[in-house]
XYZ file of N, CA, C and O in Angstrom:
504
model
N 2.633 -7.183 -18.197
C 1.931 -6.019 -17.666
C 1.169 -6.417 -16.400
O 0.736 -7.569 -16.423
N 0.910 -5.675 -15.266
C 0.357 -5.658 -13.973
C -0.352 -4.683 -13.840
O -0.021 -3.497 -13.855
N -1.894 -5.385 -13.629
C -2.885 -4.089 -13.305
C -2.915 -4.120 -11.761
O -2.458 -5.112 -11.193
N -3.311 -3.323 -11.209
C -3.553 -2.954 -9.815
C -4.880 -2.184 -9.489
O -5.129 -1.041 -9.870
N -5.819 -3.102 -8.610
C -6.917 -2.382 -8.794
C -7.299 -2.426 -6.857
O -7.535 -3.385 -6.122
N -7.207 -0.896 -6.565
C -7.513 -0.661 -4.886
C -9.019 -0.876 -4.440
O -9.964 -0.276 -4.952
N -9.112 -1.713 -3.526
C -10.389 -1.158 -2.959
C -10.291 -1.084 -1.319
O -9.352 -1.402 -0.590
N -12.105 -0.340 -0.859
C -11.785 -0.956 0.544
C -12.052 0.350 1.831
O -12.290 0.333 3.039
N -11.790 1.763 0.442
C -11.311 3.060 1.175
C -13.374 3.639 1.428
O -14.485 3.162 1.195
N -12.834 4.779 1.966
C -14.063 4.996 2.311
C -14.009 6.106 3.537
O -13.002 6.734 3.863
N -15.411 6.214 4.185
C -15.669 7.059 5.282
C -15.923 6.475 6.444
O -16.768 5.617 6.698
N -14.725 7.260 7.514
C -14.595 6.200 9.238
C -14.453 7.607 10.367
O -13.828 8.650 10.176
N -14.879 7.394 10.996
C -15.097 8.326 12.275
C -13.626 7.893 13.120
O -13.281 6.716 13.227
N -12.864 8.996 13.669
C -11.425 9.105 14.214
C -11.712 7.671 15.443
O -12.619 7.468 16.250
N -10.296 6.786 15.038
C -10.501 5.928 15.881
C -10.846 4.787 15.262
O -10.811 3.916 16.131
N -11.198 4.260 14.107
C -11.925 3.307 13.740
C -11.004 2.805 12.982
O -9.848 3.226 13.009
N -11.477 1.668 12.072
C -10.561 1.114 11.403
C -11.227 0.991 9.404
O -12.265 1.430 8.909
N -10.325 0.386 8.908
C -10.455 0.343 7.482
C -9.164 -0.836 7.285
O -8.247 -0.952 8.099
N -9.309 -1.669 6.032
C -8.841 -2.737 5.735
C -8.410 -2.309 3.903
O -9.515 -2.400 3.367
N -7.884 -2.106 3.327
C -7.360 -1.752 2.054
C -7.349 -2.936 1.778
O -7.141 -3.792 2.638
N -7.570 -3.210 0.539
C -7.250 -4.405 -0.794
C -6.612 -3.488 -1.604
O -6.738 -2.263 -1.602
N -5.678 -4.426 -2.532
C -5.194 -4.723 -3.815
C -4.629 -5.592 -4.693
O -3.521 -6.119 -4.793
N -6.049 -5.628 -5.549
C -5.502 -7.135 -6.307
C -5.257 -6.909 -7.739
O -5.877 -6.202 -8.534
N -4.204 -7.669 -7.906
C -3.287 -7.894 -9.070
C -3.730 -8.592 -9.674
O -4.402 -9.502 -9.188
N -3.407 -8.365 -11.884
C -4.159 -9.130 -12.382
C -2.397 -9.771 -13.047
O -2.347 -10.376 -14.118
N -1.789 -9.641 -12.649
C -0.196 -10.010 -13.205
C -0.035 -11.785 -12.164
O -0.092 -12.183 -11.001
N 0.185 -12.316 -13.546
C 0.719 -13.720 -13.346
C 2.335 -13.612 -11.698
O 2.648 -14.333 -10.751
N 2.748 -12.518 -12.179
C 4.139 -12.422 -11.635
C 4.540 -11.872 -9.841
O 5.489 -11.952 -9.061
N 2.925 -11.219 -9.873
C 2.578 -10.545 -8.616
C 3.422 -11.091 -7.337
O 3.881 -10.349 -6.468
N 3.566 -12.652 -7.364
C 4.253 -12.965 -5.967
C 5.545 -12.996 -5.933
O 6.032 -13.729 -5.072
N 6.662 -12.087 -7.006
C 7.660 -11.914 -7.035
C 8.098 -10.738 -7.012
O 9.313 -10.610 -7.162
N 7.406 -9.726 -6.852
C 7.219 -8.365 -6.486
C 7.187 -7.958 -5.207
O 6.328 -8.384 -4.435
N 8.291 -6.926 -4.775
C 7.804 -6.011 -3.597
C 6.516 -5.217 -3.914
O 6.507 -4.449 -4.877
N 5.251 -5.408 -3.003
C 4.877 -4.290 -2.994
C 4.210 -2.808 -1.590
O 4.117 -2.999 -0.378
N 3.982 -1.912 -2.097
C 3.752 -1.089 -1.692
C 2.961 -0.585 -1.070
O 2.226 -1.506 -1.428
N 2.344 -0.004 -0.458
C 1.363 1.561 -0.215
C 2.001 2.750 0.121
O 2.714 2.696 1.123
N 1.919 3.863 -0.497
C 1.601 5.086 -0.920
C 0.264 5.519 -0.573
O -0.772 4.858 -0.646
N 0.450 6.964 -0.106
C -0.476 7.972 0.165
C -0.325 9.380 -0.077
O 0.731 9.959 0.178
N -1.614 10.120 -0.693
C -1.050 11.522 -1.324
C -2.179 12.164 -0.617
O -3.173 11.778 -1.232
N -2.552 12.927 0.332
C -3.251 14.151 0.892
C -3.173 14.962 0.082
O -2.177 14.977 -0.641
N -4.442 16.140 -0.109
C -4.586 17.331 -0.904
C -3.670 18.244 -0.694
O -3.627 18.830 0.388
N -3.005 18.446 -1.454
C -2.012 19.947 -1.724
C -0.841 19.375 -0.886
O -0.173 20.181 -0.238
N -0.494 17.903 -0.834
C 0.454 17.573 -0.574
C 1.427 16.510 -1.338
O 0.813 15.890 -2.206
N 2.688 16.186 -1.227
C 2.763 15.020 -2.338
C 2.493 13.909 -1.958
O 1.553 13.785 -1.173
N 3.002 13.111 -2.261
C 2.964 11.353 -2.495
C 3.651 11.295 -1.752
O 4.696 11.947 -1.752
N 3.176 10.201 -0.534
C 4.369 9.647 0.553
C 4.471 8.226 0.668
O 3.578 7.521 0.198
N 5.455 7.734 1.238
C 5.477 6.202 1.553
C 4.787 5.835 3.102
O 4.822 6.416 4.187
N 4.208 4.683 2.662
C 2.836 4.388 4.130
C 3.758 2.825 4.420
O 4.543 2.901 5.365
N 3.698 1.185 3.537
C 3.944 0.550 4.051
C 4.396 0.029 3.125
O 3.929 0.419 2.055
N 5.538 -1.123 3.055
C 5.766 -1.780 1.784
C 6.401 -3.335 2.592
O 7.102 -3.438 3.598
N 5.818 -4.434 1.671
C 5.799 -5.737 1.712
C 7.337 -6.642 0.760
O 7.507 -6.053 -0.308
N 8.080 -7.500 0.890
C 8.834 -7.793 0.227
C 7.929 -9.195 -0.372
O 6.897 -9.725 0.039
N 8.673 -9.447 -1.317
C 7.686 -10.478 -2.381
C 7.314 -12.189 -1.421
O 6.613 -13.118 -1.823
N 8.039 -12.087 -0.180
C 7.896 -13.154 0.606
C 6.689 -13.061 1.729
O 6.047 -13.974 2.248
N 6.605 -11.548 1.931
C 5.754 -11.810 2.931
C 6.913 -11.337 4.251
O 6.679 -10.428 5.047
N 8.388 -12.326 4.247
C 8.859 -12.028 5.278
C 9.502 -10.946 6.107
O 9.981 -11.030 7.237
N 9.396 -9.768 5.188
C 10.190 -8.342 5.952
C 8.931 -6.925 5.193
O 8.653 -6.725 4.010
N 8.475 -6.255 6.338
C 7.470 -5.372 6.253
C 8.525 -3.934 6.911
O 9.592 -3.978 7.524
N 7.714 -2.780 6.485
C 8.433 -1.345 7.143
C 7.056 -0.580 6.758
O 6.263 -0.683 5.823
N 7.134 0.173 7.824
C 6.168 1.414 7.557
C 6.876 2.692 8.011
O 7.825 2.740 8.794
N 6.357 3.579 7.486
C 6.054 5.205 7.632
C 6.481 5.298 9.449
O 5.853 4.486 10.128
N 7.197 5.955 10.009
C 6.987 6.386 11.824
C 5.769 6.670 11.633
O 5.247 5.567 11.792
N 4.478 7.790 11.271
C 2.920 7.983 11.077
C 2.203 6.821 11.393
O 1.445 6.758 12.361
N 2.416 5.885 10.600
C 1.623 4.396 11.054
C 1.806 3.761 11.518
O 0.872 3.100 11.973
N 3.143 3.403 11.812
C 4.159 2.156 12.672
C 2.995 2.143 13.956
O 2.775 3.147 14.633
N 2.468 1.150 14.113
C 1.719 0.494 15.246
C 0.593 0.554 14.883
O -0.052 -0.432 15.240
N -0.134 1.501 14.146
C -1.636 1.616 13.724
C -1.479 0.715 12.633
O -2.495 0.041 12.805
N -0.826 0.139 11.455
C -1.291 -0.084 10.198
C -0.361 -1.514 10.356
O 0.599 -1.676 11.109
N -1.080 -2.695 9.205
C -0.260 -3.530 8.868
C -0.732 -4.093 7.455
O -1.857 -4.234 6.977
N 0.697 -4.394 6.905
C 0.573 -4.731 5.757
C 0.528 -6.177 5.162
O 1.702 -6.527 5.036
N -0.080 -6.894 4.858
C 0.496 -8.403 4.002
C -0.209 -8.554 3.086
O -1.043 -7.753 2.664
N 0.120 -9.885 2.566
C -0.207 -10.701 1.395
C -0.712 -11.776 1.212
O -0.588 -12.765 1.935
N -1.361 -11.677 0.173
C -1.601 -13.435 -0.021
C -1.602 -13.656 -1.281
O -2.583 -13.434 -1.991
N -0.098 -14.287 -1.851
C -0.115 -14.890 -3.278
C -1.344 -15.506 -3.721
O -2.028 -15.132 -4.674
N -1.583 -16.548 -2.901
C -2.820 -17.440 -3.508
C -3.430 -16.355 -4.451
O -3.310 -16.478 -5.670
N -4.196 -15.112 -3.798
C -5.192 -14.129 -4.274
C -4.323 -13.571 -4.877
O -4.859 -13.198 -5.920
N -3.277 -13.267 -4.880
C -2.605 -12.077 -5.955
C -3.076 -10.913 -5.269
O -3.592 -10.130 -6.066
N -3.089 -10.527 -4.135
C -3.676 -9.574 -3.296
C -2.894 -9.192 -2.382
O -2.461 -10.139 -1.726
N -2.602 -8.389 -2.125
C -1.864 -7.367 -1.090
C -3.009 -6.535 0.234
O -3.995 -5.992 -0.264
N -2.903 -6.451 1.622
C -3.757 -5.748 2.203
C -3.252 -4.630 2.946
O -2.044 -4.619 3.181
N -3.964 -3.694 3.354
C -3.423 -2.576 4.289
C -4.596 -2.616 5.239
O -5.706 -2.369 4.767
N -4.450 -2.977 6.878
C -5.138 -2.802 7.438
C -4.657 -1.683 8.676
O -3.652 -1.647 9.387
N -5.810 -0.838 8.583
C -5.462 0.507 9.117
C -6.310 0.764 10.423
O -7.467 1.148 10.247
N -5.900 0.608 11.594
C -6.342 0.966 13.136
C -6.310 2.249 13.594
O -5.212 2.804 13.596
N -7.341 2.895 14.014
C -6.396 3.572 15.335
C -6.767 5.334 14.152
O -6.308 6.440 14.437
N -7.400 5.121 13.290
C -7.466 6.090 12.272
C -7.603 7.391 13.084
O -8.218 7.459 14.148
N -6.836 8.636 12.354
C -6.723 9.686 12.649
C -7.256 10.720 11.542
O -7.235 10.286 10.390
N -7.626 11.737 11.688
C -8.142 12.321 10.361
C -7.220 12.801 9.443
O -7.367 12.999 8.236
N -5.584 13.080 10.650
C -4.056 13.024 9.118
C -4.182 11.738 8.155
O -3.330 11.664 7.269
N -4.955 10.923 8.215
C -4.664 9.618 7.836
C -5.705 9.931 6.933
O -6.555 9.065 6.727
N -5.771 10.863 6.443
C -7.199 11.344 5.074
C -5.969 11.513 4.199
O -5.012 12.233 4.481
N -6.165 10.380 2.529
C -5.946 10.632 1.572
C -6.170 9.898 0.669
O -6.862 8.949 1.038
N -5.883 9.874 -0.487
C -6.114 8.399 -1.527
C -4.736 8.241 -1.297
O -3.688 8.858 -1.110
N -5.187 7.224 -1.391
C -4.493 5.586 -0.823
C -3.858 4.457 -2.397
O -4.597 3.575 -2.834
N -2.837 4.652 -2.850
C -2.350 3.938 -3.823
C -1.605 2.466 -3.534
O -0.743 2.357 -2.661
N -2.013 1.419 -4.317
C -0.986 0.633 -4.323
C -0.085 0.401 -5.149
O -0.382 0.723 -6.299
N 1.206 -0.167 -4.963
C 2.075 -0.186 -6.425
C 3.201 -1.312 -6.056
O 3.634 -1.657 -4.956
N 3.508 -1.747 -7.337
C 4.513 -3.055 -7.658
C 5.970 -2.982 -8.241
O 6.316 -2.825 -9.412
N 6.766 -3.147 -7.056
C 8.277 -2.892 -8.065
C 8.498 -4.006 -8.575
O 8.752 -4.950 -7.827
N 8.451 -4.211 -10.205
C 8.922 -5.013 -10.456
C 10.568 -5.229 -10.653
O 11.015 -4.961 -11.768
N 11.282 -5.594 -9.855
C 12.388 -5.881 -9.615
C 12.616 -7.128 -8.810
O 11.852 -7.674 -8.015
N 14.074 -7.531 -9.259
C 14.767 -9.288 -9.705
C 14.547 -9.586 -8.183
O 14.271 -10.708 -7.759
N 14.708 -8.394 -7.349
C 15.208 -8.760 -5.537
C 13.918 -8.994 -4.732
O 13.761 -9.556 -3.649
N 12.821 -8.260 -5.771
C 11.678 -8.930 -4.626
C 11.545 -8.528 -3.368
O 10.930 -9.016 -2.419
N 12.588 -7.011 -3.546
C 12.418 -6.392 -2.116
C 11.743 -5.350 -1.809
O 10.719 -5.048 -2.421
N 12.349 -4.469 -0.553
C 11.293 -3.698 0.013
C 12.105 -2.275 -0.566
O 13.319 -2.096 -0.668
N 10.976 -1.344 -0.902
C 11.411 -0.091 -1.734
C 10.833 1.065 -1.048
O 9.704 1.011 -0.561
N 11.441 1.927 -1.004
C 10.578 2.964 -0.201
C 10.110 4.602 -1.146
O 9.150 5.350 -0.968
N 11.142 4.671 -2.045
C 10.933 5.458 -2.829
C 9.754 5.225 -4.165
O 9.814 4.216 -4.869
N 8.646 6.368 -4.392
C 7.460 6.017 -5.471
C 8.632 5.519 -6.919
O 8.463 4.507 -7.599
N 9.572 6.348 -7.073
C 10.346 5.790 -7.859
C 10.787 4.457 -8.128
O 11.154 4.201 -9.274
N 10.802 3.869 -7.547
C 11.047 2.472 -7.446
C 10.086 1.270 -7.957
O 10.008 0.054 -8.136
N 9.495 2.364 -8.046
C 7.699 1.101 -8.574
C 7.006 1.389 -9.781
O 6.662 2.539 -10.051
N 6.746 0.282 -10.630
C 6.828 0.197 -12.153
C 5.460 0.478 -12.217
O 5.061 1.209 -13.124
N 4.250 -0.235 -10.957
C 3.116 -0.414 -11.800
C 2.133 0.530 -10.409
O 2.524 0.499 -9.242
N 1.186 1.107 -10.735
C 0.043 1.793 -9.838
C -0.955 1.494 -9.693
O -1.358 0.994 -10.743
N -1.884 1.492 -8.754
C -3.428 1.293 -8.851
C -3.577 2.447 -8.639
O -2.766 3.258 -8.192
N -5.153 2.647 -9.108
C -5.862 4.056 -9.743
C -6.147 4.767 -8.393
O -6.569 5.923 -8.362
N -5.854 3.895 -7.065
C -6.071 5.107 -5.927
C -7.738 4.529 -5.544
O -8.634 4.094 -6.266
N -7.622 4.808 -3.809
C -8.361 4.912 -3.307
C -8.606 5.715 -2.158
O -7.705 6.005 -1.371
N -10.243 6.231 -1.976
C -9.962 7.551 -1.185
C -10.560 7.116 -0.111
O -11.567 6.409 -0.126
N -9.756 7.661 1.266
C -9.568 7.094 3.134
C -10.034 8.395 3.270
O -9.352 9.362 2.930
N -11.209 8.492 3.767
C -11.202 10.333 5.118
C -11.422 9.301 6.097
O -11.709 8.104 6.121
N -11.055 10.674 7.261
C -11.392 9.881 8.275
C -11.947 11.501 9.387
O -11.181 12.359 9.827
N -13.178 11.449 9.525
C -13.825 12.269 10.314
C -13.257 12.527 12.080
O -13.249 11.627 12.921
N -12.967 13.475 12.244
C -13.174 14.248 13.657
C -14.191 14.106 14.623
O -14.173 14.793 15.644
């Protein structure tokens, strides 16, 4: 079992930045692709950035591609999202999640991912 616990989110004036954590309490964490996900009010769940279990191949969202980057650090069992350049579309809770799968790769669909963190909430003021 893999817990996932987000932190990090919060309140930023358009333009500023924010740094996401998520740390894993799973022994297995550095063999996992993982994720970020984002769900805005009265909208669904989208894909933001996702990490392959190496570290070596990243993809984001066109929305963030240049504002946001994603990595890791096994040591910590921790995954980061660091977010530039914030826009107030960029208001939502903020999920992380773990596919556990053999390939250790990069997934883009929420389907694809076994385990969730409870969400964290990004506004970002006008």
């Amino acid at each position: 079992q893999v817990q996932l616990v987000e932190s990090g989110g919060g309140l930023v004036q358009a333009g500023g930045s924010l740094r996401l954590s998520c740390a894993s309490s799973g022994r297995t964490f550095s063999r996992y692709g993982m994720g970020w996900f984002r769900q805005a009010p009265g909208k669904v769940r989208e894909f933001v950035a996702v990490i392959n279990w190496s570290g070596s191949i990243t993809n984001y969202a066109d929305s963030v591609k240049g504002r946001f980057t994603i990595s890791r650090d096994s040591a910590k069992n921790t995954v980061y999202l660091q977010m530039n350049s914030l826009k107030p579309e960029d208001t939502a809770v903020y999920y992380c999640a773990a596919a556990a799968r053999p390939s250790g790769g990069t997934y883009y669909s929420e389907y694809d991912y076994n385990y969730w963190g409870q969400g964290t909430q990004v506004t970002v003021a006008s």
